[in-house]
PDB file of C-alpha atoms and ligand atoms in Angstrom:
ATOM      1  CA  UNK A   1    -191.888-108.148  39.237  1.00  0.00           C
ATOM      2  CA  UNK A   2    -190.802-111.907  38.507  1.00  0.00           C
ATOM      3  CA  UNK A   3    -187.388-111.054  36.813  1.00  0.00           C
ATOM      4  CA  UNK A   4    -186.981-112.561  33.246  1.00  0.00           C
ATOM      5  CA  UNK A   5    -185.477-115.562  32.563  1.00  0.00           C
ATOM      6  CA  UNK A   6    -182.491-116.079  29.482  1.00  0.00           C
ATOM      7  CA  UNK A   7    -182.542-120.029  30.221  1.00  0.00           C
ATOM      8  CA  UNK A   8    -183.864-122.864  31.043  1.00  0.00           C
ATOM      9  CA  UNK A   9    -183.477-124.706  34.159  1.00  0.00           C
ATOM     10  CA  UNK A  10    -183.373-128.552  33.544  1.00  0.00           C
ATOM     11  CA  UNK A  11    -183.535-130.794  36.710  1.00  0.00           C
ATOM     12  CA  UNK A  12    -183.592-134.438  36.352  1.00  0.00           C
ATOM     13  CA  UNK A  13    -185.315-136.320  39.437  1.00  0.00           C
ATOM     14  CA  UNK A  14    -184.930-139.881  40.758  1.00  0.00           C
ATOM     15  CA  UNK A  15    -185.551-141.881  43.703  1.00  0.00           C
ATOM     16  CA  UNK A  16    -181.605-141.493  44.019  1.00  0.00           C
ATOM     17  CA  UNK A  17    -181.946-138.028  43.994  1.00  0.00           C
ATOM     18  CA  UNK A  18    -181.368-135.039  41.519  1.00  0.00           C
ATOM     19  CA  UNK A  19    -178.917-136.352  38.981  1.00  0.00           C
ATOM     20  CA  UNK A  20    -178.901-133.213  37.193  1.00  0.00           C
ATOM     21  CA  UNK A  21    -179.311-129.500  37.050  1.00  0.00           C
ATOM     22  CA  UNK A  22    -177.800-127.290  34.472  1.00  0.00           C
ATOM     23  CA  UNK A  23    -179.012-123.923  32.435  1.00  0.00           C
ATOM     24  CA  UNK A  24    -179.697-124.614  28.847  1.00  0.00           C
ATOM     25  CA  UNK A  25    -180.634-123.220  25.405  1.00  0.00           C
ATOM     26  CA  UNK A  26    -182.599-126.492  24.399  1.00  0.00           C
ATOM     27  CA  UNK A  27    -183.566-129.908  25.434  1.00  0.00           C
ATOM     28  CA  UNK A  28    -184.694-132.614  23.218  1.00  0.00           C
ATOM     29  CA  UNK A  29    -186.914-135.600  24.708  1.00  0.00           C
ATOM     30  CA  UNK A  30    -188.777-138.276  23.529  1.00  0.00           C
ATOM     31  CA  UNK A  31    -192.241-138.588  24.463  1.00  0.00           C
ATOM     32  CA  UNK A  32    -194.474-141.417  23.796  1.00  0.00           C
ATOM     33  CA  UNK A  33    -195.820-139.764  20.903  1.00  0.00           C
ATOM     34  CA  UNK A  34    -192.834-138.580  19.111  1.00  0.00           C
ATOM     35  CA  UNK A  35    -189.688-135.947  19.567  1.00  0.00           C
ATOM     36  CA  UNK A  36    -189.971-132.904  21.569  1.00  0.00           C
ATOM     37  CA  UNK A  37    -187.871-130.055  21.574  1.00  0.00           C
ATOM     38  CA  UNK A  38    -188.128-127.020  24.236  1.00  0.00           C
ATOM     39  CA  UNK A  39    -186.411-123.893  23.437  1.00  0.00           C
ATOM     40  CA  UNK A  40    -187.129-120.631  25.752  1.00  0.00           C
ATOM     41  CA  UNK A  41    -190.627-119.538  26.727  1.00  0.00           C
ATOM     42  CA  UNK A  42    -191.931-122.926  26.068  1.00  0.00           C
ATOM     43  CA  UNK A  43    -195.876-123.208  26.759  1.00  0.00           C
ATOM     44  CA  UNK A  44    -196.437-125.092  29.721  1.00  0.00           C
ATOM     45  CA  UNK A  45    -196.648-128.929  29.347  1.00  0.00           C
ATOM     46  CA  UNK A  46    -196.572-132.442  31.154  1.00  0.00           C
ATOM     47  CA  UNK A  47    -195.768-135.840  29.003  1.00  0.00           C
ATOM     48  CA  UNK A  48    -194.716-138.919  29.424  1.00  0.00           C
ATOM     49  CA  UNK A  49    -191.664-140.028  28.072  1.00  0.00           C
ATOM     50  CA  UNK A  50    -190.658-143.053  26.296  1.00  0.00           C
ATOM     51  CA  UNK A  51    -187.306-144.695  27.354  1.00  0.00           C
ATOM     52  CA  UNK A  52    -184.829-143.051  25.750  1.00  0.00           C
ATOM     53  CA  UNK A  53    -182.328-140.681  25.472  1.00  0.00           C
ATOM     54  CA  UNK A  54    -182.672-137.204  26.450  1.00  0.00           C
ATOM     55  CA  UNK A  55    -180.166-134.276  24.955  1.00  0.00           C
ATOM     56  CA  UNK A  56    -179.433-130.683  26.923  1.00  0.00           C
ATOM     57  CA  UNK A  57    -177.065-128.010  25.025  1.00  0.00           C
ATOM     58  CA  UNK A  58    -175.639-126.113  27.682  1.00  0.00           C
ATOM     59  CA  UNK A  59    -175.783-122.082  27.664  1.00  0.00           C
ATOM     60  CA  UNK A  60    -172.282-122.361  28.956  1.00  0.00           C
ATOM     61  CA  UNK A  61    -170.813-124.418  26.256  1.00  0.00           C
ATOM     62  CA  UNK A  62    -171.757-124.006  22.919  1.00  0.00           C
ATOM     63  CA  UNK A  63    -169.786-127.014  21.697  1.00  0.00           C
ATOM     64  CA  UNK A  64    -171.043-130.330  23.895  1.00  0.00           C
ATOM     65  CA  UNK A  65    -174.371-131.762  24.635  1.00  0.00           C
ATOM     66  CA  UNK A  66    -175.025-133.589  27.701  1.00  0.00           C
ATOM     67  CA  UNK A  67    -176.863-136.727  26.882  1.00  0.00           C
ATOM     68  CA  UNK A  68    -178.824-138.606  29.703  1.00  0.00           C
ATOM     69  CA  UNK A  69    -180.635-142.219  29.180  1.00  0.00           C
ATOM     70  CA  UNK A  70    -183.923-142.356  30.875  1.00  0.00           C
ATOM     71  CA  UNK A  71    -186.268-144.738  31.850  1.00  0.00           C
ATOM     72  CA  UNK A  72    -189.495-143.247  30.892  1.00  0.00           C
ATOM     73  CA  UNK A  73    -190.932-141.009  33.392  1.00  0.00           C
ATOM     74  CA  UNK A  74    -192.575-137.514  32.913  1.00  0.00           C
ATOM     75  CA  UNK A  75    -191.195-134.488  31.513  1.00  0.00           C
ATOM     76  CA  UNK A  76    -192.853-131.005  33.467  1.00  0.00           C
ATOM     77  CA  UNK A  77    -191.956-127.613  31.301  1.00  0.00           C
ATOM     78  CA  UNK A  78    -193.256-124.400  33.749  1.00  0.00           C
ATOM     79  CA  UNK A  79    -191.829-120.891  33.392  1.00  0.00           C
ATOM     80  CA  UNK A  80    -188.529-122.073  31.689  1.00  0.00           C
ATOM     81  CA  UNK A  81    -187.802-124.891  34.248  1.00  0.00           C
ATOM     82  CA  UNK A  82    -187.599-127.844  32.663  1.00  0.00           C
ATOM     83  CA  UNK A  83    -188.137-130.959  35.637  1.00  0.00           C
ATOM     84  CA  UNK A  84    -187.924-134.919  34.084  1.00  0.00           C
ATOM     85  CA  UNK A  85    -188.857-137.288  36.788  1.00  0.00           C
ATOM     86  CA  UNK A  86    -187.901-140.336  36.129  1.00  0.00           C
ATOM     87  CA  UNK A  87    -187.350-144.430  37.622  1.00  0.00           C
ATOM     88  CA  UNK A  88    -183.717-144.176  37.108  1.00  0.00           C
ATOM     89  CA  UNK A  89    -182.062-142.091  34.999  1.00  0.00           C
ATOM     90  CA  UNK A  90    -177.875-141.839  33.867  1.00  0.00           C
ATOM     91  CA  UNK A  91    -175.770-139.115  32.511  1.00  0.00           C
ATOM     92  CA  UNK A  92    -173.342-141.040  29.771  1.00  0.00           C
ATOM     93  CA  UNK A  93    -170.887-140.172  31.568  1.00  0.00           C
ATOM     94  CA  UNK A  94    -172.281-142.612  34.245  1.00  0.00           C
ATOM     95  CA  UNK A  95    -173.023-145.467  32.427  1.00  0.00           C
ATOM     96  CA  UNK A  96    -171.417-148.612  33.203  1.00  0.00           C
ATOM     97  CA  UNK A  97    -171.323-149.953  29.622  1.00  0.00           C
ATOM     98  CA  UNK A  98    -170.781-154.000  30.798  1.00  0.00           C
ATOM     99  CA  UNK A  99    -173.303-154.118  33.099  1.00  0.00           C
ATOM    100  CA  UNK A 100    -175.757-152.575  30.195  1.00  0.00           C
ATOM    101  CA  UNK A 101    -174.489-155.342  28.112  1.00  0.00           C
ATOM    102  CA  UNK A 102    -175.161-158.030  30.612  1.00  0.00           C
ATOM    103  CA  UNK A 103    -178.406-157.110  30.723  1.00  0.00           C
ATOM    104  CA  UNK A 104    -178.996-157.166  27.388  1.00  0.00           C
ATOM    105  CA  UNK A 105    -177.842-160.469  27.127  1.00  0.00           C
ATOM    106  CA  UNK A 106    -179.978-161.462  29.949  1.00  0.00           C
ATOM    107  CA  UNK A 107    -182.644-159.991  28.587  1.00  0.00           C
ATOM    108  CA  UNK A 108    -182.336-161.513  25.586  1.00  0.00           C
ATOM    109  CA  UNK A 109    -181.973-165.026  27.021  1.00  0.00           C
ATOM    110  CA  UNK A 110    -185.379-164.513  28.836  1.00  0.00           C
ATOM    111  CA  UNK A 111    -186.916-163.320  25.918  1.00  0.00           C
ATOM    112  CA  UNK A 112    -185.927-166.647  24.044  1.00  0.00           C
ATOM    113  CA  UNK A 113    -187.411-168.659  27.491  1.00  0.00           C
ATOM    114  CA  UNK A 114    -190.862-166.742  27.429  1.00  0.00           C
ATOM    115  CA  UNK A 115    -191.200-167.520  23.899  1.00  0.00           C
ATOM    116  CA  UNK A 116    -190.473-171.078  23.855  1.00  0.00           C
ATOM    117  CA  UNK A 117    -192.837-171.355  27.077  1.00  0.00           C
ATOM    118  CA  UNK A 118    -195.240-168.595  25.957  1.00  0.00           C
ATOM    119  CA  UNK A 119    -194.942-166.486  29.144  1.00  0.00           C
ATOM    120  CA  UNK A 120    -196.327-163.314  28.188  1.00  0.00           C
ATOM    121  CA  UNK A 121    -195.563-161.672  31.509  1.00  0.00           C
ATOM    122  CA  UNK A 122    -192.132-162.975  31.698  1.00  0.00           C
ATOM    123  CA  UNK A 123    -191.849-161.598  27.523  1.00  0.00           C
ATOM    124  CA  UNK A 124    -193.255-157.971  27.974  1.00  0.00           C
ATOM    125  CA  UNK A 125    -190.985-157.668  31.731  1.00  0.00           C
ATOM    126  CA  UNK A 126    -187.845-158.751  29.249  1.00  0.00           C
ATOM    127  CA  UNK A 127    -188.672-156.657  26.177  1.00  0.00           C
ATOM    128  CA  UNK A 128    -188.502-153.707  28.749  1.00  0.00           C
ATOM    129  CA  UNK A 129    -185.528-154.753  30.548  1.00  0.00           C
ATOM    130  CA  UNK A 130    -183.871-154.745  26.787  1.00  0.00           C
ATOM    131  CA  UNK A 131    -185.059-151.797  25.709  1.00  0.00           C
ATOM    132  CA  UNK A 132    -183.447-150.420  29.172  1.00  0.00           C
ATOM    133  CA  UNK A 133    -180.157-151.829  28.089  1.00  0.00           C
ATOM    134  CA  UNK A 134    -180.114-151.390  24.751  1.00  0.00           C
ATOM    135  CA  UNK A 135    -181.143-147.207  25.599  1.00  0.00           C
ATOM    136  CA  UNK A 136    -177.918-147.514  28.001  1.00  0.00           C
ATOM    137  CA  UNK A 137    -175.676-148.608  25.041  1.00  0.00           C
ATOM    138  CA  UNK A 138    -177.136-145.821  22.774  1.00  0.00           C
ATOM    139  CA  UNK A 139    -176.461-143.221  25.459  1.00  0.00           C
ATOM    140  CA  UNK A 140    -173.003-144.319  26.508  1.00  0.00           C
ATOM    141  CA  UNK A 141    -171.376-144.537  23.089  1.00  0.00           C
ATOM    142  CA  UNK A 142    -171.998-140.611  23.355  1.00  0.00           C
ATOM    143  CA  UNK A 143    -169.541-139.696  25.805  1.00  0.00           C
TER     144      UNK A 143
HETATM  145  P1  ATP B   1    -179.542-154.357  35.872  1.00  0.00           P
HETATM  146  O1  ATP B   1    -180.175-155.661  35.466  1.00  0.00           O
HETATM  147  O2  ATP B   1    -178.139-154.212  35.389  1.00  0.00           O
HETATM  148  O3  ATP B   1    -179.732-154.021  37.342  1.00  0.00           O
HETATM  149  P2  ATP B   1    -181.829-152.724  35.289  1.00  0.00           P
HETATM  150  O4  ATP B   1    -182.296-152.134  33.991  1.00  0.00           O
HETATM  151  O5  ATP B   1    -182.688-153.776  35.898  1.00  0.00           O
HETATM  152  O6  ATP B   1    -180.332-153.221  35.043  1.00  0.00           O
HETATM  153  P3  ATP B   1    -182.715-150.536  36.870  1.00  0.00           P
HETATM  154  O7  ATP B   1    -183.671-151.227  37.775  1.00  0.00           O
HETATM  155  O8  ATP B   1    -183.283-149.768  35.701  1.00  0.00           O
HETATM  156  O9  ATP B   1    -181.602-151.570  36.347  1.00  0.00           O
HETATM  157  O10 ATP B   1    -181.790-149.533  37.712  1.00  0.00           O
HETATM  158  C1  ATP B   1    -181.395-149.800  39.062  1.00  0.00           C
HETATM  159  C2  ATP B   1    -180.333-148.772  39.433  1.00  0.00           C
HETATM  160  O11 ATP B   1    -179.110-149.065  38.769  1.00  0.00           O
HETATM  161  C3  ATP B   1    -180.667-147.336  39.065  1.00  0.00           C
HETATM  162  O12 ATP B   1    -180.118-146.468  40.044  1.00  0.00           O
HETATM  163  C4  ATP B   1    -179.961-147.135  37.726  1.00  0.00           C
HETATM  164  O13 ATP B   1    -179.630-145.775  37.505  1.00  0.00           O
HETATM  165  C5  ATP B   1    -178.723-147.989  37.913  1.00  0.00           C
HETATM  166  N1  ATP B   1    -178.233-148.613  36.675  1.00  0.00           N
HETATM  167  C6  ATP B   1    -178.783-149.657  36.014  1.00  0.00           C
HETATM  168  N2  ATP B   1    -178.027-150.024  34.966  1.00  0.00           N
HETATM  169  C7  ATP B   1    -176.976-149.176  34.957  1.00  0.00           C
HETATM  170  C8  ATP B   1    -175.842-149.022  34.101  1.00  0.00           C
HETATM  171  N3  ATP B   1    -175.628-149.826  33.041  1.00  0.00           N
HETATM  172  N4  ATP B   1    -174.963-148.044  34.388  1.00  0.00           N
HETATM  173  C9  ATP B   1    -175.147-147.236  35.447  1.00  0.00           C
HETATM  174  N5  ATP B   1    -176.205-147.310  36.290  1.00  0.00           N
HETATM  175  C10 ATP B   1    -177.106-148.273  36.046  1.00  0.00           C
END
């Protein structure tokens, strides 16, 4: 008999590999649609996830949350393993904090550019590439 589990598993998946894997009590998401939280025993799910931040509390420390910044992606919950595969994905602790803010600026500058030329491609790539940044930011100012 499948022995029970007292945690989750959460992985986190990129194309640069698994950037994470920890036991926890809860995990907190985003999902297009609003905020999910999955405790134990969760009913199975798969959603996609907005850009955003992503919180884990740890059943080995009560006291710190591990925060990770995501870049959309899907979010798999299946017999208490929790797997988020994502584009790219950073712990805060991995953030490089300028670089997020040069791309915000950049972003920003080509957001000003699309709109004077009305370059809706060039306007929606931006608005995602500062939303990105601006989800970087957010996530590093936890660590
Ligand atoms: P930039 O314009 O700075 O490259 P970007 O949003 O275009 O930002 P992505 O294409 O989302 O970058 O990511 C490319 C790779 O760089 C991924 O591995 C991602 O985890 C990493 N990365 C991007 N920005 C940062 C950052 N500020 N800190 C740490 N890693 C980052």
């Amino acid at each position: 008999m499948e022995e029970k589990k007292q945690a989750l598993t959460v992985n986190v998946v990129t194309p640069d590999g698994l950037i994470y894997d920890h036991n926890a009590q809860i995990v907190v998401a985003r999902t297009v649609s609003g905020e999910l939280g999955i405790l134990l025993n969760h009913a199975p799910i798969i959603v996609p996830l907005a850009i955003d931040e992503v919180r884990v509390r740890r059943v080995d420390d009560e006291t710190h949350v591990d925060w990770i910044a995501v870049n959309g992606g899907i979010l798999e919950v299946r017999n208490n393993v929790v797997t988020i595969i994502a584009d790219t994905a950073e712990r805060e602790r991995d953030i490089d904090v300028s670089r997020a803010e040069r791309a915000k600026q950049r972003a920003e500058r080509t957001i000003e550019e699309a709109k004077a030329t009305q370059d809706a491609d060039s306007l929606r790539r931006a608005e995602v590439a500062l939303h990105r940044a601006m989800n970087r930011l957010k996530v590093s100012k936890h660590n």
